[in-house]
Tab-separated table of C-alpha atoms in Angstrom:
chain	number	residue	atom	x	y	z
A	1	MET	CA	195.463	47.817	375.012
A	2	ARG	CA	197.467	47.028	371.915
A	3	ASN	CA	199.091	49.743	369.894
A	4	SER	CA	197.385	48.408	366.929
A	5	GLN	CA	193.946	49.043	368.396
A	6	PHE	CA	192.295	51.537	366.158
A	7	GLY	CA	188.533	51.271	367.196
A	8	PHE	CA	187.198	53.636	369.845
A	9	ARG	CA	190.447	55.573	370.136
A	10	PRO	CA	191.163	59.252	369.645
A	11	ARG	CA	193.288	60.245	366.749
A	12	ARG	CA	193.162	56.789	365.106
A	13	ASN	CA	190.889	56.151	362.142
A	14	THR	CA	189.910	53.334	359.736
A	15	SER	CA	191.838	54.790	356.957
A	16	ASP	CA	194.988	54.294	359.031
A	17	ALA	CA	194.197	50.625	359.710
A	18	LEU	CA	193.445	49.902	356.148
A	19	PHE	CA	196.730	51.555	354.986
A	20	ILE	CA	198.660	49.496	357.467
A	21	THR	CA	196.825	46.234	356.449
A	22	ARG	CA	197.574	46.964	352.687
A	23	ARG	CA	201.190	47.541	353.371
A	24	MET	CA	201.404	44.304	355.268
A	25	ILE	CA	199.947	42.498	352.180
A	26	ASP	CA	202.157	44.304	349.864
A	27	ALA	CA	205.277	43.302	351.947
A	28	ALA	CA	204.096	39.721	352.090
A	29	VAL	CA	203.563	39.581	348.207
A	30	MET	CA	206.984	41.352	347.746
A	31	GLY	CA	208.828	38.904	350.017
A	32	LYS	CA	206.941	35.833	348.447
A	33	GLY	CA	210.260	34.279	347.281
A	34	SER	CA	212.032	34.765	350.578
A	35	GLY	CA	209.730	32.398	352.477
A	36	ALA	CA	208.003	35.269	354.220
A	37	GLY	CA	204.255	34.814	354.632
A	38	LEU	CA	201.136	36.683	355.927
A	39	MET	CA	198.324	35.099	357.845
A	40	LEU	CA	195.198	37.295	357.990
A	41	LEU	CA	192.367	36.764	360.553
A	42	LEU	CA	189.471	38.802	359.411
A	43	LEU	CA	186.469	38.947	361.855
A	44	ASP	CA	183.148	40.450	361.049
A	45	TRP	CA	182.247	42.738	363.917
A	46	ALA	CA	178.809	43.571	362.474
A	47	LYS	CA	176.345	43.559	365.411
A	48	ALA	CA	179.140	42.918	367.758
A	49	PHE	CA	177.585	44.643	370.673
A	50	ASP	CA	174.598	42.821	370.137
A	51	SER	CA	176.276	39.292	370.031
A	52	ILE	CA	178.226	39.254	373.228
A	53	ARG	CA	176.554	37.111	375.861
A	54	PRO	CA	176.719	38.171	379.503
A	55	ASP	CA	178.434	35.137	380.745
A	56	SER	CA	181.188	35.499	378.086
A	57	LEU	CA	181.614	39.205	378.953
A	58	LEU	CA	181.966	38.523	382.667
A	59	GLU	CA	184.519	35.753	381.978
A	60	ALA	CA	186.477	38.057	379.766
A	61	LEU	CA	186.518	40.963	382.335
A	62	ARG	CA	187.591	38.308	385.054
A	63	ARG	CA	190.467	37.069	382.885
A	64	PHE	CA	191.445	40.557	381.982
A	65	GLY	CA	191.972	41.186	385.644
A	66	LEU	CA	189.131	43.622	386.612
A	67	PRO	CA	188.890	43.919	390.370
A	68	PRO	CA	186.025	41.870	391.944
A	69	GLY	CA	183.997	45.056	392.960
A	70	MET	CA	184.095	46.210	389.465
A	71	LEU	CA	183.030	42.736	388.131
A	72	GLN	CA	180.107	42.700	390.796
A	73	LEU	CA	178.924	45.991	389.309
A	74	ILE	CA	179.015	44.956	385.769
A	75	ARG	CA	177.351	41.552	386.613
A	76	ALA	CA	174.561	43.474	388.360
A	77	ILE	CA	173.949	45.531	385.055
A	78	TYR	CA	174.110	42.480	382.651
A	79	THR	CA	172.551	39.646	384.645
A	80	ASP	CA	168.866	38.904	384.285
A	81	ARG	CA	168.138	41.791	381.923
A	82	GLN	CA	164.501	42.136	380.610
A	83	PHE	CA	162.859	44.150	378.117
A	84	VAL	CA	159.406	45.048	376.767
A	85	VAL	CA	158.433	46.466	373.287
A	86	ARG	CA	156.074	49.493	373.385
A	87	ASP	CA	154.233	51.009	370.511
A	88	CYS	CA	151.484	53.598	370.605
A	89	ALA	CA	148.968	51.798	372.858
A	90	HIS	CA	150.451	48.265	373.346
A	91	ILE	CA	153.221	46.804	375.550
A	92	SER	CA	154.460	43.313	374.785
A	93	THR	CA	155.063	40.714	377.332
A	94	CYS	CA	158.388	40.844	379.361
A	95	ARG	CA	161.222	39.020	377.672
A	96	LYS	CA	164.681	38.083	378.884
A	97	GLN	CA	167.420	39.598	376.914
A	98	GLN	CA	169.832	36.740	376.230
A	99	ALA	CA	172.969	38.650	374.697
A	100	GLY	CA	174.195	42.160	373.962
A	101	ILE	CA	175.892	44.987	375.704
A	102	ALA	CA	174.137	48.324	376.043
A	103	GLN	CA	174.418	50.498	373.086
A	104	GLY	CA	174.885	54.258	373.899
A	105	CYS	CA	176.355	53.429	377.163
A	106	PRO	CA	179.864	55.166	377.621
A	107	LEU	CA	181.110	51.819	379.240
A	108	SER	CA	180.059	49.596	376.191
A	109	PRO	CA	183.094	50.536	374.030
A	110	TYR	CA	185.597	49.647	376.729
A	111	LEU	CA	183.733	46.428	377.593
A	112	PHE	CA	183.963	45.394	373.935
A	113	ILE	CA	187.602	46.282	373.819
A	114	ILE	CA	188.407	44.140	376.802
A	115	VAL	CA	186.484	41.104	375.315
A	116	GLN	CA	188.384	41.632	372.063
A	117	ALA	CA	191.732	42.004	374.002
A	118	VAL	CA	191.171	38.519	375.810
A	119	MET	CA	190.068	36.838	372.526
A	120	LEU	CA	193.274	38.060	370.821
A	121	ARG	CA	195.383	36.937	373.701
A	122	ASP	CA	193.959	33.470	373.259
A	123	VAL	CA	194.773	33.442	369.652
A	124	ASP	CA	198.225	34.501	370.495
A	125	LEU	CA	198.405	31.441	372.904
A	126	GLN	CA	197.072	29.257	370.285
A	127	LEU	CA	199.588	30.431	367.776
A	128	ALA	CA	202.513	30.256	370.105
A	129	GLY	CA	203.229	26.570	369.397
A	130	VAL	CA	202.867	26.796	365.708
A	131	PRO	CA	205.999	26.491	363.678
A	132	HIS	CA	207.025	29.311	361.368
A	133	ILE	CA	204.666	31.849	363.063
A	134	GLN	CA	206.398	34.854	364.598
A	135	GLU	CA	204.811	37.005	367.239
A	136	PRO	CA	201.465	38.055	365.665
A	137	ASP	CA	200.488	41.694	365.432
A	138	TYR	CA	197.013	42.945	364.798
A	139	VAL	CA	195.244	45.988	363.103
A	140	VAL	CA	192.181	46.163	365.200
A	141	THR	CA	189.200	48.318	363.943
A	142	PRO	CA	185.543	48.597	364.189
A	143	ASP	CA	183.546	46.855	361.319
A	144	VAL	CA	185.394	48.234	358.257
A	145	LEU	CA	187.331	45.461	356.585
């Protein structure tokens, strides 16, 4: 986990992340004449848990290096999930859940962080060959920016 990970970590909050981001912007503006620059990648994490597809989750977990036994357990949880909607006296037909990780499950924030870590590692690899880009750093928070 990156030191810049603020979401789902104790003693870290969104105010810290916003402060760091603002200081990075200030530093880039102050150093404008020196050729320094700043590239921001802002991602909207709204409904993040709802949007992760099971196949993408499992691929990210595999690439992160989770042991096969752990992958098998998570695959069992997230493969072929179905649901019904119930109200007072009615039950809907059974539907297949296409995406989403379980909200309220203590494992879910960790799964999301792993997906995020794999995605940011891919960004690092893509930027590695771009001229004038030094090693990127991130301020990673839940949906606040």
